[in-house]
Coordinates of C-alpha atoms and ligand atoms in Angstrom, one line a residue:
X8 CA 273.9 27.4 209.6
X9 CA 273.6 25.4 206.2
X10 CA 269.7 26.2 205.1
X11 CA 269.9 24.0 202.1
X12 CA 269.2 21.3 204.4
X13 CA 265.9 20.9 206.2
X14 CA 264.7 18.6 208.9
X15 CA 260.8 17.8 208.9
X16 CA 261.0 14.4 211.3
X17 CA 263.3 12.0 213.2
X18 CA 263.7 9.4 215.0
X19 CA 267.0 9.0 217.2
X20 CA 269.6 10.2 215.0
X21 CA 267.7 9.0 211.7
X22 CA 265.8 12.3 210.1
X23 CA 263.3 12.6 207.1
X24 CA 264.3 15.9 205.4
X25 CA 264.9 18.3 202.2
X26 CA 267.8 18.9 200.6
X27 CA 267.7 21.9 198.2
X28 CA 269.7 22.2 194.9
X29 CA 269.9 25.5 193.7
X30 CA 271.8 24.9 190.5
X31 CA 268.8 22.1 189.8
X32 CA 266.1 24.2 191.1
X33 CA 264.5 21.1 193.2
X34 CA 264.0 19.9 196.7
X35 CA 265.2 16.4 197.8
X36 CA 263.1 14.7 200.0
X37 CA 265.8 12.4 202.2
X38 CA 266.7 9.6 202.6
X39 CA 267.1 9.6 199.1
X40 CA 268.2 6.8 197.1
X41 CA 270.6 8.1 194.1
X42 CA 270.9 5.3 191.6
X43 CA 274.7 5.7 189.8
X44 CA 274.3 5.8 186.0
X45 CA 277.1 4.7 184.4
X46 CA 276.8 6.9 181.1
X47 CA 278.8 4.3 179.0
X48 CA 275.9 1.6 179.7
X49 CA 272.3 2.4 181.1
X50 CA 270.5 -0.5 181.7
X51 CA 267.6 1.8 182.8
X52 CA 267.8 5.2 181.4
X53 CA 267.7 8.3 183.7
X54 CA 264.2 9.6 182.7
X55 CA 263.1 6.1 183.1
X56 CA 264.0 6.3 187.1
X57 CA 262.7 9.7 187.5
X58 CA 259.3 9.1 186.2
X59 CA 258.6 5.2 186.8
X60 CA 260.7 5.2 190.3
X61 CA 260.6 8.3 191.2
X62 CA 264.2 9.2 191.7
X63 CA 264.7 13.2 192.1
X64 CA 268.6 12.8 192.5
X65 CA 271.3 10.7 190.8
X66 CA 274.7 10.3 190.4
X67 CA 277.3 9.8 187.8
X68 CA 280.9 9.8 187.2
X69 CA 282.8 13.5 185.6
X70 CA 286.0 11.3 185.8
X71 CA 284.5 9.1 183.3
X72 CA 283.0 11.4 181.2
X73 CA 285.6 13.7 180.6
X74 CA 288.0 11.2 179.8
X75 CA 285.6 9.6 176.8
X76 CA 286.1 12.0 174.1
X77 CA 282.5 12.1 172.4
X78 CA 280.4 12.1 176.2
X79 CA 283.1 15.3 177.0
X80 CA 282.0 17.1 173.8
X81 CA 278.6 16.4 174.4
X82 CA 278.2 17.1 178.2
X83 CA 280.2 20.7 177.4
X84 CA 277.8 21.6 174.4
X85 CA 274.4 20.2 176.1
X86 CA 274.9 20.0 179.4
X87 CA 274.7 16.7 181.9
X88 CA 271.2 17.0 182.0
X89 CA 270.2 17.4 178.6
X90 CA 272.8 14.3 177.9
X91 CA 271.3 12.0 180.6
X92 CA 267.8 13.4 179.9
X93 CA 267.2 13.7 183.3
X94 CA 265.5 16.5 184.7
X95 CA 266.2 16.1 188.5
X96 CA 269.2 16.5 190.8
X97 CA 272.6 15.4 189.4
X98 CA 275.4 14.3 191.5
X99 CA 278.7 14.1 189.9
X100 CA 281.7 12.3 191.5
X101 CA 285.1 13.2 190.6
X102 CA 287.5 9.8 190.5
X103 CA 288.3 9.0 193.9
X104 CA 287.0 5.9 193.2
X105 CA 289.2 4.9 190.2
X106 CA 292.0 6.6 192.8
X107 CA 291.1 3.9 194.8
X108 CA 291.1 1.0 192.2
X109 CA 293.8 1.8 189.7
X110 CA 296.1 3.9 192.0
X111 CA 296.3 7.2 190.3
X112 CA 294.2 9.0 188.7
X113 CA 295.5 12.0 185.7
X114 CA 293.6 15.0 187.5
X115 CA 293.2 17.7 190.0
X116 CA 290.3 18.8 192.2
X117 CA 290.8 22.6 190.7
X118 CA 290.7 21.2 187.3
X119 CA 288.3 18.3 188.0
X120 CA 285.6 20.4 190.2
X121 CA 285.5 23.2 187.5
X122 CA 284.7 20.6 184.9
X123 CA 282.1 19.4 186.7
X124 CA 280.9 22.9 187.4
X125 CA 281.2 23.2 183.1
X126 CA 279.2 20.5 182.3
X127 CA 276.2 21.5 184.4
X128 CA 277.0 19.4 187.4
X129 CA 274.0 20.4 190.6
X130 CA 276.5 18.6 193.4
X131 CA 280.5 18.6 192.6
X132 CA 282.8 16.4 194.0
X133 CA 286.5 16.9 194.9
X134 CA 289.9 14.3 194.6
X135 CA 289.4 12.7 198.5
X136 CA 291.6 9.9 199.2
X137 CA 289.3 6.9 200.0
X138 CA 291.3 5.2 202.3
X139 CA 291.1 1.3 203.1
X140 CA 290.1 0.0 205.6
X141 CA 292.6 -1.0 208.3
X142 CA 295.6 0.7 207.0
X143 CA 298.0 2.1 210.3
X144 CA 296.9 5.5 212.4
X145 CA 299.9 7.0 210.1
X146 CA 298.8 6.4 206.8
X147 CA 295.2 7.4 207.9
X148 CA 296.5 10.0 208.8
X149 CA 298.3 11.4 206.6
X150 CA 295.7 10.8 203.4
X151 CA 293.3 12.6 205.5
X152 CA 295.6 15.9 205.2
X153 CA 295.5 15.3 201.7
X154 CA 291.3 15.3 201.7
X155 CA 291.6 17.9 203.7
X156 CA 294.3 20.2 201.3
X157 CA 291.4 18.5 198.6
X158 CA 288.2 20.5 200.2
X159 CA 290.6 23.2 200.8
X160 CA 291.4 23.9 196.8
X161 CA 287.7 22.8 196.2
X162 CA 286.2 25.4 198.1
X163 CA 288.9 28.1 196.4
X164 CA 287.1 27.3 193.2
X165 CA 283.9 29.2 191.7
X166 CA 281.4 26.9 191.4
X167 CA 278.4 29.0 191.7
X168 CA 275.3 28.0 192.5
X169 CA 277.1 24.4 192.5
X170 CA 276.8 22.8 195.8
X171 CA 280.2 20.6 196.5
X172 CA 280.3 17.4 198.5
X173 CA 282.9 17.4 201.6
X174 CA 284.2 13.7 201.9
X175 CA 284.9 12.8 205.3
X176 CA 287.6 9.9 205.6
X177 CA 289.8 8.7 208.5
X178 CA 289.8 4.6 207.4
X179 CA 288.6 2.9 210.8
X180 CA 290.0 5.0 212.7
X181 CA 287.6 6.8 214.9
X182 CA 289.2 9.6 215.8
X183 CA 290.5 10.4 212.4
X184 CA 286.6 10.0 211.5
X185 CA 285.7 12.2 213.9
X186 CA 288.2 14.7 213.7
X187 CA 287.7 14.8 209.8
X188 CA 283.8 15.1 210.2
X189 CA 284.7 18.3 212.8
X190 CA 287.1 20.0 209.4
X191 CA 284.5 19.0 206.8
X192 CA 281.5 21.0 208.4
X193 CA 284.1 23.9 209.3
X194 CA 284.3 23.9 205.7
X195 CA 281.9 26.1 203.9
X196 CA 281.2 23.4 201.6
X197 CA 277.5 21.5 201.7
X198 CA 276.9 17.7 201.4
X199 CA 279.2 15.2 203.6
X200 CA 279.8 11.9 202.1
X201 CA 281.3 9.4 204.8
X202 CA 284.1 7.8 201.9
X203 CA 285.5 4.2 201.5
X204 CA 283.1 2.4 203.3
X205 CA 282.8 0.2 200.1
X206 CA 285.2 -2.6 201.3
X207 CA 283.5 -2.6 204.8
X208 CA 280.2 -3.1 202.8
X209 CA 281.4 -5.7 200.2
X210 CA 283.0 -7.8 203.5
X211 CA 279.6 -7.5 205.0
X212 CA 281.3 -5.6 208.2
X213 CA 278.2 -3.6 208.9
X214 CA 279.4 -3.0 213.0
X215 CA 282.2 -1.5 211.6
X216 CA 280.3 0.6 208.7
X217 CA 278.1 1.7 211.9
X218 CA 280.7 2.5 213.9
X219 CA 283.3 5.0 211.3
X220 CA 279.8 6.3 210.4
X221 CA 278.7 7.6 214.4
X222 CA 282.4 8.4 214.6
X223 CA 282.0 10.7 211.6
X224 CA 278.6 11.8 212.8
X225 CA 280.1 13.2 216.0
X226 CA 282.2 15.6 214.4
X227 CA 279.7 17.0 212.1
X228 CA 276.4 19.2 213.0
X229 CA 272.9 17.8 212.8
X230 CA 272.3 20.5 210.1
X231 CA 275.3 18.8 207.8
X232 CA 273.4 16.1 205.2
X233 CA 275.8 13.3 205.6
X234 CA 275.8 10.6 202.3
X235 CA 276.8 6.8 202.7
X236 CA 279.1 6.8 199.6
X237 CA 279.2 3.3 197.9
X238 CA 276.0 2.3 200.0
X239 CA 273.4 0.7 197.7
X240 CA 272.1 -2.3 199.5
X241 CA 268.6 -2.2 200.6
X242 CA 269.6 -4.4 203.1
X243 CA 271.5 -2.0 205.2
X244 CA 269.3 1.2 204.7
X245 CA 267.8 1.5 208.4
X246 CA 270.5 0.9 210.5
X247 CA 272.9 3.9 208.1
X248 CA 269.6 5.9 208.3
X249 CA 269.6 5.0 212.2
X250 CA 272.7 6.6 212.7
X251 CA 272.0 9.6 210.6
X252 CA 272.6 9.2 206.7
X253 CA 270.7 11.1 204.6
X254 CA 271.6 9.9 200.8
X255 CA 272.4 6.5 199.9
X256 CA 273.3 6.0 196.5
X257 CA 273.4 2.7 194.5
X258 CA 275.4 0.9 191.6
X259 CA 274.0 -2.3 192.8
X260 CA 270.7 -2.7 191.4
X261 CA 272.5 -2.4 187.9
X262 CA 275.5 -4.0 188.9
X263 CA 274.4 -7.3 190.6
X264 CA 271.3 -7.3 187.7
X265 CA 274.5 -8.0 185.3
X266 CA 275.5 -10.9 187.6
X267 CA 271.8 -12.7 187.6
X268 CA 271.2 -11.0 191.3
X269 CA 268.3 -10.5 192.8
X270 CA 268.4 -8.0 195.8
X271 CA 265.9 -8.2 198.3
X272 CA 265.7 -6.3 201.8
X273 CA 267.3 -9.1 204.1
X274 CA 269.8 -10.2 201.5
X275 CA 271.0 -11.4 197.7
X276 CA 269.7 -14.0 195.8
X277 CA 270.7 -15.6 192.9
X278 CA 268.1 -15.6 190.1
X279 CA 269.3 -19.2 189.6
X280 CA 268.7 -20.4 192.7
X281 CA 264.9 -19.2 193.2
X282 CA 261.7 -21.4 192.8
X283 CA 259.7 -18.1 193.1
X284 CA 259.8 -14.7 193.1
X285 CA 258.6 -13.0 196.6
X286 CA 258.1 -9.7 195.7
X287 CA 255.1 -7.6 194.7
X288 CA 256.7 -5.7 192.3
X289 CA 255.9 -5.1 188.6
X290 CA 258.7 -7.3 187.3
X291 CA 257.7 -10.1 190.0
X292 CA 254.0 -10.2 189.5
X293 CA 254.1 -10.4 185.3
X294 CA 256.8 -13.1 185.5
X295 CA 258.0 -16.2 187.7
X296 CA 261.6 -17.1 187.5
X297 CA 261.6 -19.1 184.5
X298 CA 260.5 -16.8 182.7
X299 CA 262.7 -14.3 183.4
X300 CA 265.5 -17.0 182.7
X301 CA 264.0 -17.5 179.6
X302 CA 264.6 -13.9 178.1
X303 CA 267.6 -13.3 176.3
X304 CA 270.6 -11.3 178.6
X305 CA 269.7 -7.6 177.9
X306 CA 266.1 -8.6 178.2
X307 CA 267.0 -10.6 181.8
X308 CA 269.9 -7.6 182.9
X309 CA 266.9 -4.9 182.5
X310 CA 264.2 -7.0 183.8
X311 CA 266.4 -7.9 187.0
X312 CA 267.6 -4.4 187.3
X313 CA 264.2 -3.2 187.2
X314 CA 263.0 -5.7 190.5
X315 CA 266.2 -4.6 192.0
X316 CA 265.4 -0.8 192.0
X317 CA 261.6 -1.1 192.7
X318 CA 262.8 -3.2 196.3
X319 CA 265.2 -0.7 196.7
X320 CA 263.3 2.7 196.4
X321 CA 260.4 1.0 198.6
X322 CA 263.2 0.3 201.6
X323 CA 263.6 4.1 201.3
X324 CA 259.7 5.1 201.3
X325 CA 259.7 2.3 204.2
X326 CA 262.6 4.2 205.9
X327 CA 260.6 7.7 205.5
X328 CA 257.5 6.6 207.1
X329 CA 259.4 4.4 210.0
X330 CA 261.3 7.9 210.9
X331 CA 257.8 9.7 210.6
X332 CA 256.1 7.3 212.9
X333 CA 259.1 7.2 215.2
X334 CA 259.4 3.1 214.4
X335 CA 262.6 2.9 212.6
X336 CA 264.3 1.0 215.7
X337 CA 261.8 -1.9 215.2
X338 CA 262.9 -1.8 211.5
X339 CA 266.1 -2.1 211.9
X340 CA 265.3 -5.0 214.1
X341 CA 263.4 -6.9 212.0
X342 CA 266.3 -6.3 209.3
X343 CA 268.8 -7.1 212.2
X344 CA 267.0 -11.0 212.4
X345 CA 267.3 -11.1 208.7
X346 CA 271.2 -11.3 208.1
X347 CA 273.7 -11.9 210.3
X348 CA 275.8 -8.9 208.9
X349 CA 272.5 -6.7 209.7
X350 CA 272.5 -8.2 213.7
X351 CA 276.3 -7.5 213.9
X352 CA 275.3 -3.6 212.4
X353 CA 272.1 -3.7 215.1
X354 CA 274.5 -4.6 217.9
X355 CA 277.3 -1.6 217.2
X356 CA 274.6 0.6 216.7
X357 CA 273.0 -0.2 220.3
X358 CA 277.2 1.0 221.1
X359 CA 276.0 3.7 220.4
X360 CA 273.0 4.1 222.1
X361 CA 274.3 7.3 224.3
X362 CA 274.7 9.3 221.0
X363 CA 271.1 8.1 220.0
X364 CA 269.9 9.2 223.0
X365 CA 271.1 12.4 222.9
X366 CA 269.3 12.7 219.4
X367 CA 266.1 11.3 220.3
X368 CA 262.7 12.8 220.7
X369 CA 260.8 12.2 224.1
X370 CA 257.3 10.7 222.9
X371 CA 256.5 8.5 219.8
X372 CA 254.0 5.7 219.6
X373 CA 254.0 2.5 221.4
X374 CA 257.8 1.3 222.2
X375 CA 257.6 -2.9 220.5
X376 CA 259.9 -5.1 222.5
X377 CA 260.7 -7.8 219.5
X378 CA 264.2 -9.5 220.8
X379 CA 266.5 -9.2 223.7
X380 CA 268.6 -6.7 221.6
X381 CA 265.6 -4.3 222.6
X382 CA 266.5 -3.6 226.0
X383 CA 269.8 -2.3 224.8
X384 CA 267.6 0.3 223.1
X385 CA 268.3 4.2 223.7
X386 CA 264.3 4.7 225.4
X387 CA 265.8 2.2 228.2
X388 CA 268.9 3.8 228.6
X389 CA 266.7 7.4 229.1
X390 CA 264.5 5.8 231.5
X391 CA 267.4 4.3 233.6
X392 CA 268.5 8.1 233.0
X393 CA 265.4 9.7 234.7
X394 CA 265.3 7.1 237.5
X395 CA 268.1 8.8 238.7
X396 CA 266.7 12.2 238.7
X397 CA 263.5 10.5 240.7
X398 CA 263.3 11.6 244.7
X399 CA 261.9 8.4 246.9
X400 CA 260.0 8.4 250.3
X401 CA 261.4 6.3 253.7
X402 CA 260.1 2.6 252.8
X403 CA 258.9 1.8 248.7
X404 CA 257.8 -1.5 247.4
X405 CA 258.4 -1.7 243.4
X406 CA 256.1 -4.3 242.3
X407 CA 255.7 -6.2 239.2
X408 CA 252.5 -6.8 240.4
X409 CA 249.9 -4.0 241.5
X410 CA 249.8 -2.6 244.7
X411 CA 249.0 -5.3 247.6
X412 CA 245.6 -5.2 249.5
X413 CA 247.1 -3.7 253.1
X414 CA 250.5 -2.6 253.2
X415 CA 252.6 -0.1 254.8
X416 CA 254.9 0.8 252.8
X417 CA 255.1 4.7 251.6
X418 CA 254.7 4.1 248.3
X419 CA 254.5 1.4 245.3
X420 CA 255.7 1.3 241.9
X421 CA 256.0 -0.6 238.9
X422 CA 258.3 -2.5 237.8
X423 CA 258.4 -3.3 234.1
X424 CA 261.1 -5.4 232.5
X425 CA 263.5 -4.1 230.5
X426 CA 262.8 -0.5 231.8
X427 CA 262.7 -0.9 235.7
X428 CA 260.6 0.5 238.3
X429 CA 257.8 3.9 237.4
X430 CA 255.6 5.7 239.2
X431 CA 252.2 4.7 238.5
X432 CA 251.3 7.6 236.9
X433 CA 253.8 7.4 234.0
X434 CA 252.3 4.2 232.9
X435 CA 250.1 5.2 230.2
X436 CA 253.4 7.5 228.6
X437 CA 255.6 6.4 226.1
X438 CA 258.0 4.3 226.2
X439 CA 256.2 2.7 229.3
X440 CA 253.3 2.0 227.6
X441 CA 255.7 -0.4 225.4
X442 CA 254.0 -3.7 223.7
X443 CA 256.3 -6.6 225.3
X444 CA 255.7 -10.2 224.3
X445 CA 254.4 -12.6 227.6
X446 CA 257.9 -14.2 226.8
X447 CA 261.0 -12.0 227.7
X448 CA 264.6 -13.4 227.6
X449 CA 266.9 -12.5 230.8
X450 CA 268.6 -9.4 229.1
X451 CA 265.2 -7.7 229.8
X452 CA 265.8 -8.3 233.2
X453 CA 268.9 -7.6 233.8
X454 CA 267.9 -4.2 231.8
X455 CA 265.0 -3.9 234.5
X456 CA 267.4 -4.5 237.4
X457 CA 270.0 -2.4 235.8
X458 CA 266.9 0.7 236.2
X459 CA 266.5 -0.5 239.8
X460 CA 270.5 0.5 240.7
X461 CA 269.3 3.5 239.1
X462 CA 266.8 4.4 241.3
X463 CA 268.6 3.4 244.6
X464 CA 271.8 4.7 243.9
X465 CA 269.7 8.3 243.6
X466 CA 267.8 7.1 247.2
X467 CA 269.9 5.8 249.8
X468 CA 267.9 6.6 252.6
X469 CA 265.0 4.4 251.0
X470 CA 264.3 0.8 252.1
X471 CA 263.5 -0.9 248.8
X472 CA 261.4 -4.1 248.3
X473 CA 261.3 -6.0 245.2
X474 CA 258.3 -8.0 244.5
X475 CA 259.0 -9.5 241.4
X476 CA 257.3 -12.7 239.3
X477 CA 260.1 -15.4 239.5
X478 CA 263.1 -13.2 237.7
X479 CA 266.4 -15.4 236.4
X480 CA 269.3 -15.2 238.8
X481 CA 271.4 -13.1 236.3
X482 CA 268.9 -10.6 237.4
X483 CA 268.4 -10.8 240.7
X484 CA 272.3 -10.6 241.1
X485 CA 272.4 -7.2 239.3
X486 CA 269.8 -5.8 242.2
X487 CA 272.1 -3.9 244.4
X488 CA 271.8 -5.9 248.0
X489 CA 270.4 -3.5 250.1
X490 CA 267.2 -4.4 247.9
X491 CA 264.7 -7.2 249.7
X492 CA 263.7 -9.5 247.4
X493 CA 260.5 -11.3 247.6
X494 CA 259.7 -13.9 244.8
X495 CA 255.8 -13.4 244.5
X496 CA 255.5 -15.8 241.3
X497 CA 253.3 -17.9 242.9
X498 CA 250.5 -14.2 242.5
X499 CA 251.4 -14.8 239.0
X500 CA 249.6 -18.0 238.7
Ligands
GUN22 N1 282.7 6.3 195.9 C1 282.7 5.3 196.9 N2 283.4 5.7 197.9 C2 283.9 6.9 197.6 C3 284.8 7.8 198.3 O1 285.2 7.6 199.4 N3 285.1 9.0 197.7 C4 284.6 9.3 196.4 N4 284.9 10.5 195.9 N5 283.8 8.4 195.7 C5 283.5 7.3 196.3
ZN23 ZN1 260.2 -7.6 192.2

């Protein structure tokens, strides 16, 4: 049982919850956004983002630090937080990332983790390999036992009250991911970054970032708070918190600021490029793109970098309150029609919609059909679940109409598209109560159909009748036969 991490709400796999940092002596309210502070250049400076953007967590490099001589002195004498000035949560990462880049790095995780423990470090980081994507089963493989020997020495160092991050890696290999997630919370170490999903990111292959990330997911516990490492788009924030990441933690908005780039939540634009600027932020409403081109580059890096964090902490408070209100499905579809990347992330996440299933909680709101990708959605999958568990009289008629004036049969229920057939009485209960659009595209049928099997697979000594309003042949062929099928459309009219 890890107590430093709390749950307080969720919604499928996605969870609003506190992290606890002894060493910093704060809470964490996640998802949390940890902006990376590079502490050669600051284009905002760390007790700027805790008090103007709230940020209660950050993270920086030790790898970096220790090898510039005067930041070493002064982050052994003061401390990180009294360098950075930052009085929240600090994160410290440990080169892995250079390991990446450059090939080799000149440390260990013994000597790396107890520097980071010296210099006042709340979250330690040990040497994981962050393997590419797409590398062979072998090579996965066998850089994984070399994470693994990594969390092995880190957790044979004393690092206190230090809480140490356990990087789960496996490349895009699922089971590798899986299997690695399984080790890392067998560990006794606390915070679980999913590693190297930075080139999956940069090449926009969010179905693949989704899928290493569930994969990962299945081997650790729900108690385990799981970090997207290298995951700073606002973009892509609801679909990694739909599958269960916790801390996000960004380079971006400082990054792409350099570049003239302006992040918004469905994609990039180039400052260049815009007529206006379509944001409500601080930075947006005292200037129109002109003007910011008109300020000289520091002015126009800071000013950028400032929009760029302000859209990107307000996807996370958007993300919060979508997990609280059990919504964040009809966030990540509107962010799925946004970006093609996001639909391809929206569709491997529906994959998954067993595991999400499993995770989510029986009653929320009102259920909001909004595309055809919604009858793929996890609600529809536990209907078609319970139809099967239903017990039927002799002779039913399942009606997308009400009842008929005289009839004989035994009993009728609705049908609803894309959930299927319901007793009456369930109507008024979530999901069934959902908000559909007068407009439904065939997958909603064939969703509705697919519930139907459901139900008359469980019955086979019922005669079913389906009076239904005119439904597309795809449908209707995905009614088992034994099903009568009467087209009452023309009651419709
Ligand atoms: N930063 C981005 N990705 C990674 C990773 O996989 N491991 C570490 N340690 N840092 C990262
Ligand atoms: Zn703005």
């Amino acid at each position: 049982m890890r107590d430093a991490f709390e749950l307080r709400a969720t919604d499928g796999m996605a969870r609003v919850g506190r992290l606890t940092v002894p060493r910093a002596g704060v809470t964490v309210e996640t998802p949390a956004l940890m902006p990376v502070i590079n502490p050669n250049i600051q284009t905002i400076s760390p007790q700027r983002l805790h008090d103007e953007f709230g940020a209660e967590i950050l993270i920086t490099n030790s790898y970096i630090i220790r090898k510039t001589d005067d930041l070493r002195e002064r982050a052994l004498e003061e401390g990180l937080h009294e360098m950075l000035d930052f009085p929240g949560a600090i994160v410290t990462d440990s080169g892995s990332f250079q390991l990446a880049e450059y090939g080799e790095i000149d440390t260990t995780t013994t000597e790396i983790l107890q520097f980071q423990h010296d210099i006042g470090s709340d979250i330690g980081t040990p040497v994981d390999i962050p393997t590419p994507p797409d590398v062979s089963h072998d090579q996965a493989a066998a850089e994984l036992d070399r994470t693994e020997a990594a969390l092995a020495d880190a957790a044979a160092v004393d690092t206190g009250e230090m809480l140490v991050n356990a990087p789960v890696q496996g490349s895009t290999h699922l089971d590798l991911r899986e299997e690695a997630g399984a080790h890392a919370a067998a560990t006794d170490l606390d915070v679980f970054p999913v590693g190297a999903v930075v080139p999956l990111l940069n090449a926009y292959r969010y179905d693949d970032m989704v899928e290493v990330t569930a994969a990962a997911k299945r081997g650790l516990h729900a108690d385990c708070p799981v970090h997207l490492f290298g995951a700073g788009h606002p973009m892509m924030f609801a679909q990694a918190a739909a599958i269960g990441c916790d801390l996000f933690d960004s380079a971006a908005y400082a990054l792409y600021a350099r570049d003239g780039r302006y992040l918004t939540v469905r994609g990039t634009e180039q400052l260049e490029d815009l007529s206006y600027l379509p944001c409500p932020c601080p930075v947006c409403a005292e200037h129109d793109p002109d003007s910011l081109r008109a300020l000289d580059d520091r002015a126009k890096e800071e000013q950028l970098a400032a929009h760029n964090l302000h859209v990107t902490f307000a996807e996370i408070r958007r993300v919060r309150q979508a997990v609280r209100e059990g919504t964040l499905l009809e966030l990540v579809e509107e962010r799925a029609r946004a970006h093609p990347a996001s639909a391809d992330g929206y569709r491997a996440l529906l994959n998954q919609n067993e595991q999400l299933e499993e995770h989510d909680r029986v009653s929320k709101g009102t259920f909001f059909y909004t595309s055809a990708e919604s009858a793929r959605r996890p609600e529809v999958l536990r209907h078609h679940e319970r139809l099967a568990r239903l017990e039927t009289p002799s002779t039913m008629l399942l009606s997308e109409f009400g009842p008929p004036e005289n009839h004989d049969y035994d009993a009728v229920w609705r049908v609803e598209p894309p959930f299927g057939p319901y007793p009456t009485s369930l109507s008024e209960t979530y999901p069934l109560n959902a908000a559909t659009p007068d407009h439904l595209e065939p997958p909603a049928y064939v969703a509705a159909a697919d519930g139907i099997r459901s139900l008359v697979e469980a019955n086979r000594k019922t005669a079913f009748t389906l009076g239904h309003d005119g439904w597309p042949d795809e449908a209707l062929d995905a009614v088992p036969e034994s099903v009568t099928l009467e087209n009452l459309s023309d009651l419709g009219e």
